[in-house]
PDB file of C-alpha atoms and ligand atoms in Angstrom:
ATOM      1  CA  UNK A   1     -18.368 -13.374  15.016  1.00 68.00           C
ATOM      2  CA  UNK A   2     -15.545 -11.932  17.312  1.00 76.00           C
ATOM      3  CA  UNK A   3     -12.867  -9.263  16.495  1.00 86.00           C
ATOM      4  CA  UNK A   4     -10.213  -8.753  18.071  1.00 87.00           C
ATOM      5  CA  UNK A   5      -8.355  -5.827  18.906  1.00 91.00           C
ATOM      6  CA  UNK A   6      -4.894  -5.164  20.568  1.00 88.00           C
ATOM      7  CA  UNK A   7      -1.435  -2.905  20.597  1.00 93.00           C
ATOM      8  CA  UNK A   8       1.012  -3.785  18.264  1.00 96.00           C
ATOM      9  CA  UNK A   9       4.732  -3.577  18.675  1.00 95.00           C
ATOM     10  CA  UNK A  10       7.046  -3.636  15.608  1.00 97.00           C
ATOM     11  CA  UNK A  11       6.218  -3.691  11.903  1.00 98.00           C
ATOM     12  CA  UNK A  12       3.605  -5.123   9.725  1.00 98.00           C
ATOM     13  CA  UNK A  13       4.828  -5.670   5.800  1.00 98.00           C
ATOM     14  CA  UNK A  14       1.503  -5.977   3.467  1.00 98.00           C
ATOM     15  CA  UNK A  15       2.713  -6.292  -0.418  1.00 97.00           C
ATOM     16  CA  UNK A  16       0.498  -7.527  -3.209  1.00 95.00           C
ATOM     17  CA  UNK A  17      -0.744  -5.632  -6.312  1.00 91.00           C
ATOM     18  CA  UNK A  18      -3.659  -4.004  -6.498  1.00 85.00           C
ATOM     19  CA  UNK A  19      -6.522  -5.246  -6.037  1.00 86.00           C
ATOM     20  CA  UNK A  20      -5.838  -7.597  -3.306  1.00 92.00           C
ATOM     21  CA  UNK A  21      -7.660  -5.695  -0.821  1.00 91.00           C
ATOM     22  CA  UNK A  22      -4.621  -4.620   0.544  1.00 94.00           C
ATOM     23  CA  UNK A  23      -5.556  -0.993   1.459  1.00 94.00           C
ATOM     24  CA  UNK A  24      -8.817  -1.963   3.139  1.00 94.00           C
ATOM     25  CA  UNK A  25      -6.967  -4.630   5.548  1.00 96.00           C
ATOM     26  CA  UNK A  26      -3.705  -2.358   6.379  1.00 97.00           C
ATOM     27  CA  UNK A  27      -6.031  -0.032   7.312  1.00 97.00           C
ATOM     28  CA  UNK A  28      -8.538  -2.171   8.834  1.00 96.00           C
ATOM     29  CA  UNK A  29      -5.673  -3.840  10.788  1.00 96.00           C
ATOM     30  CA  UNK A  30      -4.054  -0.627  11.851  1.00 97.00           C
ATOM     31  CA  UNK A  31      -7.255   0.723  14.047  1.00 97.00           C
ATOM     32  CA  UNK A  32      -7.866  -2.794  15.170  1.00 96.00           C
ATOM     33  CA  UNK A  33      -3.687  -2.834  16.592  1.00 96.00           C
ATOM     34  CA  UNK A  34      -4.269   0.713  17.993  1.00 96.00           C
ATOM     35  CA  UNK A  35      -1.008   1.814  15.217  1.00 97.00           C
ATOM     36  CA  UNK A  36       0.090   3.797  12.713  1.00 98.00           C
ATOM     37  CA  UNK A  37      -0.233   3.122   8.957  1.00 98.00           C
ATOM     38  CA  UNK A  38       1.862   3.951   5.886  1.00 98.00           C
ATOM     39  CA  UNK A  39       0.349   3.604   2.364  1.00 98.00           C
ATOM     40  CA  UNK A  40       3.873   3.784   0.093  1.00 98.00           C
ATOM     41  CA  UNK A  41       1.394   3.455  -2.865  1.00 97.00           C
ATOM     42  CA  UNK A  42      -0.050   7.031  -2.262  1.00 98.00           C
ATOM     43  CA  UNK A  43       3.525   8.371  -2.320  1.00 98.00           C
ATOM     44  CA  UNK A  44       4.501   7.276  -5.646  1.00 98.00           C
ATOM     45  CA  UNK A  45       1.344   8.958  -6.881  1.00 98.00           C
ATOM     46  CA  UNK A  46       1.824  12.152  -5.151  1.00 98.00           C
ATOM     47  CA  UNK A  47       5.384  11.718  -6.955  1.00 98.00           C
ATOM     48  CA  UNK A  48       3.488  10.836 -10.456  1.00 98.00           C
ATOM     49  CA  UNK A  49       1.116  14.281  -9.709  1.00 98.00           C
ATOM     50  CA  UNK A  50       4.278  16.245  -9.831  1.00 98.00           C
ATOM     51  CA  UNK A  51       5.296  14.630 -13.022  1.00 98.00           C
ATOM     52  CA  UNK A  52       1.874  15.266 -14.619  1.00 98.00           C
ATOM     53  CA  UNK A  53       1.503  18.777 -13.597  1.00 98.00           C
ATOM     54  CA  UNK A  54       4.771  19.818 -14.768  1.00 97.00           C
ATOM     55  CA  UNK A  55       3.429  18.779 -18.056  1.00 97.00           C
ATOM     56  CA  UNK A  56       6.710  15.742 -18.711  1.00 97.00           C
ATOM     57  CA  UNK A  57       7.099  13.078 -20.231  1.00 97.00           C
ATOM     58  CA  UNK A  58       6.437  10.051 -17.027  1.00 97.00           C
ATOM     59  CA  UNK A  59       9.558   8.191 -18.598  1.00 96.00           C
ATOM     60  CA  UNK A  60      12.243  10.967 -19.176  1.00 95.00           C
ATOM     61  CA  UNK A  61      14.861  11.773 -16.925  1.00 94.00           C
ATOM     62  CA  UNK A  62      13.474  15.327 -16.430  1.00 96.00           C
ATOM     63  CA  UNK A  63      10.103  13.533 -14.992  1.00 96.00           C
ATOM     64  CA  UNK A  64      12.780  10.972 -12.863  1.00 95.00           C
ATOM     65  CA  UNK A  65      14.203  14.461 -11.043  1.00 95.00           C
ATOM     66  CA  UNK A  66      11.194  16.342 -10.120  1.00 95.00           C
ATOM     67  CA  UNK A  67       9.407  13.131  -8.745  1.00 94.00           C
ATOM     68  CA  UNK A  68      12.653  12.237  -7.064  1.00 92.00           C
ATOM     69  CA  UNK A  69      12.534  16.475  -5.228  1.00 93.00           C
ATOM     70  CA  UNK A  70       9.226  16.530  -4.917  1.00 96.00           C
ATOM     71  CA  UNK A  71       7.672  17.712  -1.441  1.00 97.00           C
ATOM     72  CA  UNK A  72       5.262  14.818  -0.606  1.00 98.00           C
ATOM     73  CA  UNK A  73       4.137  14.744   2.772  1.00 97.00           C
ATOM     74  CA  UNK A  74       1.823  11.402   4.049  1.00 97.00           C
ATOM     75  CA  UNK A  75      -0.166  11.247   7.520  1.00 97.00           C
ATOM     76  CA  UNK A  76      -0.189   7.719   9.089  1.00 97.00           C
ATOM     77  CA  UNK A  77      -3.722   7.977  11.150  1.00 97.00           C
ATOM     78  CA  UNK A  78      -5.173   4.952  10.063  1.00 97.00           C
ATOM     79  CA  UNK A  79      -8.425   6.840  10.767  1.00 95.00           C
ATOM     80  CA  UNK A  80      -7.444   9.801   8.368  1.00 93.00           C
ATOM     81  CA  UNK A  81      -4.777   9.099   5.901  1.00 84.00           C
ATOM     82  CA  UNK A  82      -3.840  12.677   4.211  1.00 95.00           C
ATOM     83  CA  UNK A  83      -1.069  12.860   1.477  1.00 98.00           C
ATOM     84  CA  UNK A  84       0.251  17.007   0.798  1.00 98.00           C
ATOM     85  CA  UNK A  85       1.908  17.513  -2.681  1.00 98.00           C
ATOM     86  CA  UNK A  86       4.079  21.041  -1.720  1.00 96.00           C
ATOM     87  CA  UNK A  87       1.454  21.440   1.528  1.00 97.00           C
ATOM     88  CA  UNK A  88      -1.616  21.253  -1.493  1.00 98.00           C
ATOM     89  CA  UNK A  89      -3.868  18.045  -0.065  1.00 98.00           C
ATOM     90  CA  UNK A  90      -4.434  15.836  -3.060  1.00 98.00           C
ATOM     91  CA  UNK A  91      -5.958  12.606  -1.490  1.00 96.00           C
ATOM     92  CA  UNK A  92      -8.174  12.470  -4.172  1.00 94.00           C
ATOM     93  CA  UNK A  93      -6.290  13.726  -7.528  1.00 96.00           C
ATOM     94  CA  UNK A  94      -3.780  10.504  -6.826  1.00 97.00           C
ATOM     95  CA  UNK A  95      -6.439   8.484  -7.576  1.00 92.00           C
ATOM     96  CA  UNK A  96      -7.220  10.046 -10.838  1.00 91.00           C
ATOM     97  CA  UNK A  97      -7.020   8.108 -13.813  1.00 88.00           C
ATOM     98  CA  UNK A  98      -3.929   9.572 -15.263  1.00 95.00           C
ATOM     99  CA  UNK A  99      -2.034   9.213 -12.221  1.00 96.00           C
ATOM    100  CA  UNK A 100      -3.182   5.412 -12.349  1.00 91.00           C
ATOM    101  CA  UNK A 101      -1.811   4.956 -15.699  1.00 91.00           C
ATOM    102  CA  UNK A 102       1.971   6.730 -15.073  1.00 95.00           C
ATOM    103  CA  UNK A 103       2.348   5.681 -12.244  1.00 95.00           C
ATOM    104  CA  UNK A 104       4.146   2.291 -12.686  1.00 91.00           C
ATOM    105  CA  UNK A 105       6.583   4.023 -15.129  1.00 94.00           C
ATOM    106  CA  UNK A 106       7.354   6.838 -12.545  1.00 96.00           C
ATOM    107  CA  UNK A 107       7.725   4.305  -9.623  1.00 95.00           C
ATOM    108  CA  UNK A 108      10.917   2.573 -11.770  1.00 93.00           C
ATOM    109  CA  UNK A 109      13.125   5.317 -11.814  1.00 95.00           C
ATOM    110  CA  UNK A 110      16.114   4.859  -9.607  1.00 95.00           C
ATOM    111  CA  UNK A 111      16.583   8.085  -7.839  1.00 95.00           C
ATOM    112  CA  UNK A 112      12.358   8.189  -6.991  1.00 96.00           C
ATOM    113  CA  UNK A 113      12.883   4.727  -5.271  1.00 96.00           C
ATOM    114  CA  UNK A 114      15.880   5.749  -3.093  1.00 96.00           C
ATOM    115  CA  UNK A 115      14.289   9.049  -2.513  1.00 96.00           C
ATOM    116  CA  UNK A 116      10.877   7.452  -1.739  1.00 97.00           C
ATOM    117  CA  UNK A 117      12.239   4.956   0.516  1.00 98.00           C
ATOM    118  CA  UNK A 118      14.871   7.223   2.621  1.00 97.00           C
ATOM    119  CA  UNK A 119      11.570   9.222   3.566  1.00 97.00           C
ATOM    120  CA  UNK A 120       9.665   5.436   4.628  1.00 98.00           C
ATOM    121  CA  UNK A 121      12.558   4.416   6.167  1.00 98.00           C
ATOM    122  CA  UNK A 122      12.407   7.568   8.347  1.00 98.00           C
ATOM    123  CA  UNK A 123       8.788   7.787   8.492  1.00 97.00           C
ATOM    124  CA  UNK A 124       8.918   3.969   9.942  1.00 98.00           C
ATOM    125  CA  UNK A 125      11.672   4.584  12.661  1.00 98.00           C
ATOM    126  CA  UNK A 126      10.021   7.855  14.254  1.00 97.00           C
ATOM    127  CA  UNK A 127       6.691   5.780  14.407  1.00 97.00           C
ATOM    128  CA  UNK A 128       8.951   2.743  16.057  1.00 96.00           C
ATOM    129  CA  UNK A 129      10.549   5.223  18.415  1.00 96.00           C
ATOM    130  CA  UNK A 130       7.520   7.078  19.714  1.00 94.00           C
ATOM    131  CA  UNK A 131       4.762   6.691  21.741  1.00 91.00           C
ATOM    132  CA  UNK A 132       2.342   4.460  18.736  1.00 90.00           C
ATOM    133  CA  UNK A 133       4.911   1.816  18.642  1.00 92.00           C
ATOM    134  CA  UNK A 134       3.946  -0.131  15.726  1.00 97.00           C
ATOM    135  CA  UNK A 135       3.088   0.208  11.919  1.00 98.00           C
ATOM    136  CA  UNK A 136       1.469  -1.419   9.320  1.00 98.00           C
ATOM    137  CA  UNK A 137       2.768  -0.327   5.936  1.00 98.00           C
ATOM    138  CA  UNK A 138       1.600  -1.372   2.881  1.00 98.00           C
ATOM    139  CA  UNK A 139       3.349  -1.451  -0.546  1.00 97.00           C
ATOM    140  CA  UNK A 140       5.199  -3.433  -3.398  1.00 94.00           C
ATOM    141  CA  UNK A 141       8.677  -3.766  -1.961  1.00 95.00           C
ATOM    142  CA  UNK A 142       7.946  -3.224   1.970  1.00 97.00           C
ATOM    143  CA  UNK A 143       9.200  -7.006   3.042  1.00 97.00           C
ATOM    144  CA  UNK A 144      11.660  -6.894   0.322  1.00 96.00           C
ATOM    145  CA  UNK A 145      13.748  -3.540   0.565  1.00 96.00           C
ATOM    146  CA  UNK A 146      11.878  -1.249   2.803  1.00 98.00           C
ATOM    147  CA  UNK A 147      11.464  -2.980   6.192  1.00 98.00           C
ATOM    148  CA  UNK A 148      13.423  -6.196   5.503  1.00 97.00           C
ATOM    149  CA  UNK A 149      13.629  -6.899   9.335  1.00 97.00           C
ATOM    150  CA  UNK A 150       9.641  -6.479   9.573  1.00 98.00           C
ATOM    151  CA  UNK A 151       8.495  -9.194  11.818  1.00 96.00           C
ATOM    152  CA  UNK A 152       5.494 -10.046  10.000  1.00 98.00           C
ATOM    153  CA  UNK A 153       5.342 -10.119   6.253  1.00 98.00           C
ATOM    154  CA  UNK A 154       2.215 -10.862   3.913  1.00 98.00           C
ATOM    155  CA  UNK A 155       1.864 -10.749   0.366  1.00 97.00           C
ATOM    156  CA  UNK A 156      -1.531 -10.978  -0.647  1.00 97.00           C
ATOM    157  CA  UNK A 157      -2.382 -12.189  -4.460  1.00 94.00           C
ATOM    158  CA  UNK A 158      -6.218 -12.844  -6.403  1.00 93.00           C
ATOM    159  CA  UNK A 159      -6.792 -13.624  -9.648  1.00 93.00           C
ATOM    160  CA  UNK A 160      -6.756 -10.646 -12.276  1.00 93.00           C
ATOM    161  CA  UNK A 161     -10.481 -11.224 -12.923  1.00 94.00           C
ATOM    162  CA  UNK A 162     -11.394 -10.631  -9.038  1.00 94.00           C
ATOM    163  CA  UNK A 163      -8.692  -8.176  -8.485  1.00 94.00           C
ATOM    164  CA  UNK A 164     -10.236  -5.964 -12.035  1.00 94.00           C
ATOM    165  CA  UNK A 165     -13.908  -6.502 -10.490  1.00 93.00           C
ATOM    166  CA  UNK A 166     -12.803  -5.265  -7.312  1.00 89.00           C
ATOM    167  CA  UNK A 167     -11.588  -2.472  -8.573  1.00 86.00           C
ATOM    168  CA  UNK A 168     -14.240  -1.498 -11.576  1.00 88.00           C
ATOM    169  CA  UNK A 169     -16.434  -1.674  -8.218  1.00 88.00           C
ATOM    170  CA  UNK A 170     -14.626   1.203  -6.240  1.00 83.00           C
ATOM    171  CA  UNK A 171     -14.092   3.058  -8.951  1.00 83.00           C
ATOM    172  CA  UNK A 172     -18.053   3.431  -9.894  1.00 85.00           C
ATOM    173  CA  UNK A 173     -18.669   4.110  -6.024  1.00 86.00           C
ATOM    174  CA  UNK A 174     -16.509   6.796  -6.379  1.00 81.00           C
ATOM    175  CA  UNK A 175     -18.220   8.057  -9.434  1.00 82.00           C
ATOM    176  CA  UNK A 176     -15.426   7.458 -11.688  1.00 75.00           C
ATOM    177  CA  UNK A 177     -17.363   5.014 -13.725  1.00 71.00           C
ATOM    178  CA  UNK A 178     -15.261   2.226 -15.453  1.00 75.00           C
ATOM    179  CA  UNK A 179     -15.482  -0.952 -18.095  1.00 88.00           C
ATOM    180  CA  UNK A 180     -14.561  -4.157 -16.863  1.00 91.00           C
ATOM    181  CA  UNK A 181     -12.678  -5.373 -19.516  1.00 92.00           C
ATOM    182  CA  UNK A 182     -10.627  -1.981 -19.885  1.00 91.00           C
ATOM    183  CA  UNK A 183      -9.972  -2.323 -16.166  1.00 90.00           C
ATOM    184  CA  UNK A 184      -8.482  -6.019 -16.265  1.00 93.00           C
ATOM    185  CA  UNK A 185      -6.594  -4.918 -19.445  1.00 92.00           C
ATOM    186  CA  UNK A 186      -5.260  -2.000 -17.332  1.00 88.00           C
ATOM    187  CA  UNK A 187      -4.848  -4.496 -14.034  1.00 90.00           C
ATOM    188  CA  UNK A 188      -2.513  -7.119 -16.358  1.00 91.00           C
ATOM    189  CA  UNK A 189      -0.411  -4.278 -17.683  1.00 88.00           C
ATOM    190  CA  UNK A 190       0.292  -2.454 -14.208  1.00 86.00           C
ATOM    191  CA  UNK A 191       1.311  -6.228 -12.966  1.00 88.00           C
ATOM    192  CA  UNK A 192       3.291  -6.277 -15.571  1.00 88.00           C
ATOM    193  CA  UNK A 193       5.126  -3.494 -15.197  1.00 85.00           C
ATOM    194  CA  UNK A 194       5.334  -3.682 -11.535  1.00 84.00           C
ATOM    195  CA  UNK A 195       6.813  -7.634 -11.545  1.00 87.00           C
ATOM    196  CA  UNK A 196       9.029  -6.782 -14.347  1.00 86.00           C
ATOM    197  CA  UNK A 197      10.758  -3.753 -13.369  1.00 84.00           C
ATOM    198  CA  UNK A 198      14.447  -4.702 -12.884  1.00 87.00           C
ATOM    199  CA  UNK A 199      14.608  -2.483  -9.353  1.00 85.00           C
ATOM    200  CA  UNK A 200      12.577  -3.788  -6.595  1.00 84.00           C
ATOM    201  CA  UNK A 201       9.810  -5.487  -8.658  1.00 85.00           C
ATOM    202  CA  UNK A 202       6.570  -6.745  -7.169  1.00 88.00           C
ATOM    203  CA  UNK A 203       7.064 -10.040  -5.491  1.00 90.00           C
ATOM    204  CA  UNK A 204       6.847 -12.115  -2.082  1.00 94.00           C
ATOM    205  CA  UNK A 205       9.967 -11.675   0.110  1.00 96.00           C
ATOM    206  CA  UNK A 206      10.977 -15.187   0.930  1.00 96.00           C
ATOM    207  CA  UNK A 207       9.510 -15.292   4.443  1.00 97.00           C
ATOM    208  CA  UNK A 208       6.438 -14.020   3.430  1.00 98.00           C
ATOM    209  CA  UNK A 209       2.993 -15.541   4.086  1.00 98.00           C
ATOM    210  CA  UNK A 210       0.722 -15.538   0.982  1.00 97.00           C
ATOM    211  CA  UNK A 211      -2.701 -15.215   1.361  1.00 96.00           C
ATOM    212  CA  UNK A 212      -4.401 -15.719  -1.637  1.00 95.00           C
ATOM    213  CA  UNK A 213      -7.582 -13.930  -1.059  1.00 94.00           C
ATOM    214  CA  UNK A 214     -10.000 -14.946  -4.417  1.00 93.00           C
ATOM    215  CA  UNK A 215     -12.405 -16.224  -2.760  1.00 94.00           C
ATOM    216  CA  UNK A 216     -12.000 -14.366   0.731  1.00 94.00           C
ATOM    217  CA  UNK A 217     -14.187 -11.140   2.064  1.00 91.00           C
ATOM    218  CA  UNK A 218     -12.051  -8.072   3.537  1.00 90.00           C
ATOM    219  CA  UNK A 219     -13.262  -9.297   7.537  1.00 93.00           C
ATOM    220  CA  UNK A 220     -12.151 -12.678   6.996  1.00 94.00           C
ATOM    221  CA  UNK A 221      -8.372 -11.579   5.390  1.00 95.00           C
ATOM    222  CA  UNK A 222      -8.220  -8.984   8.566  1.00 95.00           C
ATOM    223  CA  UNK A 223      -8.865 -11.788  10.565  1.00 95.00           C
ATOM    224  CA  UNK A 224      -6.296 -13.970   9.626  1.00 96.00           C
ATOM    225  CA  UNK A 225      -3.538 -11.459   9.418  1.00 97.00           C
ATOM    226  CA  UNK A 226      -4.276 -10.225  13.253  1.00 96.00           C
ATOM    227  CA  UNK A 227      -4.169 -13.975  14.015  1.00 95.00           C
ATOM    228  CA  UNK A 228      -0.622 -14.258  12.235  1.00 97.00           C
ATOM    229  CA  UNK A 229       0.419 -11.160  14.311  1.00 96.00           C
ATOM    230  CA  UNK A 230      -1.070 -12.456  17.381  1.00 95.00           C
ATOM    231  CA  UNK A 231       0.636 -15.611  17.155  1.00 95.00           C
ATOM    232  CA  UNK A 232       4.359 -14.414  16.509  1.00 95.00           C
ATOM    233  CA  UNK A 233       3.702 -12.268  19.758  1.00 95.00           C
ATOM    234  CA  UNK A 234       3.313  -8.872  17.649  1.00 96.00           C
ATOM    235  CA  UNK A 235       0.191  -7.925  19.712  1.00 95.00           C
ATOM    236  CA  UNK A 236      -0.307  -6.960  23.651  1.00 92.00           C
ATOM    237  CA  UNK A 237      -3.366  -6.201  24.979  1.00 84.00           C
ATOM    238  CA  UNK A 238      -5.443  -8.493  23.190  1.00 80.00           C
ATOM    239  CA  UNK A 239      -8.846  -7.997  23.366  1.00 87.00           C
ATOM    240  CA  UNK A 240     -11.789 -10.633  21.666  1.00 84.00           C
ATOM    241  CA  UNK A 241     -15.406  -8.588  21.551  1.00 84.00           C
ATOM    242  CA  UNK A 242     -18.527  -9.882  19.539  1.00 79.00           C
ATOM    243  CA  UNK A 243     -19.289  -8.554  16.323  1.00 69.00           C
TER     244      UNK A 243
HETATM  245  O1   DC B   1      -0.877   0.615  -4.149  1.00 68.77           O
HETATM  246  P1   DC B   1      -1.140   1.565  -5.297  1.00 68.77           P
HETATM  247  O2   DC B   1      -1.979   0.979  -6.382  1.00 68.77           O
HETATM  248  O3   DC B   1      -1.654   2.888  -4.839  1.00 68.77           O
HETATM  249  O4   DC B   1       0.312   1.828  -5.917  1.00 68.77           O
HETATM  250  C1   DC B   1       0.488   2.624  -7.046  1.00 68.77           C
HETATM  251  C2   DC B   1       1.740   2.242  -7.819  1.00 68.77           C
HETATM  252  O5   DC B   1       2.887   2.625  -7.075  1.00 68.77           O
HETATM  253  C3   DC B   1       1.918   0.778  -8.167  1.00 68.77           C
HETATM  254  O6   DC B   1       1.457   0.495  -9.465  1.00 68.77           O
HETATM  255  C4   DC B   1       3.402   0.562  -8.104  1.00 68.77           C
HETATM  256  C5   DC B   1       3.929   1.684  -7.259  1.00 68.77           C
HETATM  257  N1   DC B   1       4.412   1.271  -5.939  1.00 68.77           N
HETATM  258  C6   DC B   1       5.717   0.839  -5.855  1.00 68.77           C
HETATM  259  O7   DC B   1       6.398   0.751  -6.867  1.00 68.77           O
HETATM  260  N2   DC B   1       6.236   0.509  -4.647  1.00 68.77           N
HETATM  261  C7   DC B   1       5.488   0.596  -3.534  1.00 68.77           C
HETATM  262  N3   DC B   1       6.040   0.278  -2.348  1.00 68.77           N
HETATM  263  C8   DC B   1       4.139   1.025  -3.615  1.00 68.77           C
HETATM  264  C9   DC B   1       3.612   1.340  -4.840  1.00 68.77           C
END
């Protein structure tokens, strides 16, 4: 097999739900393009953290203003992604299983989306202005409303059942243990939420390429997206090693 690497210039739009494997190739992709990466998804949970520990209701308007203020800081090393809740590192609590399940109902309130992407926005244009040069970012609404101009946009989809085994299988390696079919009841009701939101809802921006990726492993999605960027001219410095 042969991976390639290279720089990349400009901005790379990943949206999908979850699932998808859409963490493992931004990320993936990122080191391989020498850039900088932006998971949006770890935001909104940093912003759902707030909620939680502040003891409110996910859906009430006093939950709406202190994720909307809350002091989220995210890294975008591809190599070592770190998210700061008021300077307090909480990579891991974001992942937590009651972050997982408010996290859809935070992410709908109006002011958290402006807020949330006002601080992408500005997180994208220093990385487009400096030295790095090019992102990937990876999201629900990033070809949509955050980067509409991105000059490559994928939206990768799988079936629930692959997308909820996927899943169930991270969380036991991380010790979190899990039941299938309480995962893909919990995978169908975030989808569900996320598509049916009336702001920014889950779904392909029009010039998006879909990749459905059922029946594809994580190496062979990477590939094909680096090929996509490759071919619209996204990537200098190509270079093709054996694997
Ligand atoms: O990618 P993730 O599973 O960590 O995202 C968590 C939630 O955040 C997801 O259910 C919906 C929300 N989200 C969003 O509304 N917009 C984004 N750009 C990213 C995530």
């Amino acid at each position: 097999m042969t991976e390639a690497r290279g720089k990349l210039r400009g901005v790379i739009a990943l949206d999908g739900p979850s699932g998808t494997g859409k963490t493992t190739v931004s990320r993936g992709l990122a080191v391989r393009l020498d850039a900088a990466y932006l998971d949006t998804g770890a935001m909104y949970r940093a912003a759902t953290l707030a909620v939680l520990r502040a003891g409110l209701d996910p859906a009430g308007p006093a939950a709406s203003a202190v994720a909307a203020e809350a002091d989220i800081r995210v890294g975008t090393d591809p190599s070592a992604s770190t998210v700061t809740l008021r300077g307090e590192d909480v990579a891991a609590e974001i992942r937590s299983g009651p972050v997982t399940d408010a996290v859809s109902v935070v992410s709908a309130h109006a002011d958290v989306r402006a807020r949330l992407v006002a601080l992408q926005r500005r997180i994208i244009d220093d990385v487009l202005a400096g030295q790095v040069g090019g992102i990937v970012v990876e999201g629900r609404d990033i070809g949509t409303v955050v980067a509409p101009d991105a000059a490559l946009k994928v939206y990768l989809t799988a079936s629930a059942e692959v997308r909820a085994a996927r899943r169930n299988q991270q969380d036991r390696a991380a010790g979190r243990g899990g039941d299938l079919a309480a995962t893909l009841s919990a995978v169908r009701r975030r989808d569900s939420l996320d598509s049916g939101r009336a702001l920014s809802p889950l779904r392909a921006a029009p010039d998006a390429v879909t990749v459905d990726t059922t029946d594809l492993d994580v190496e062979d999605v990477l590939d094909l997206v680096f090929a996509l960027a490759d071919q619209r001219g996204l990537v200098a410095e190509v270079v093709r090693s054996s694997r």
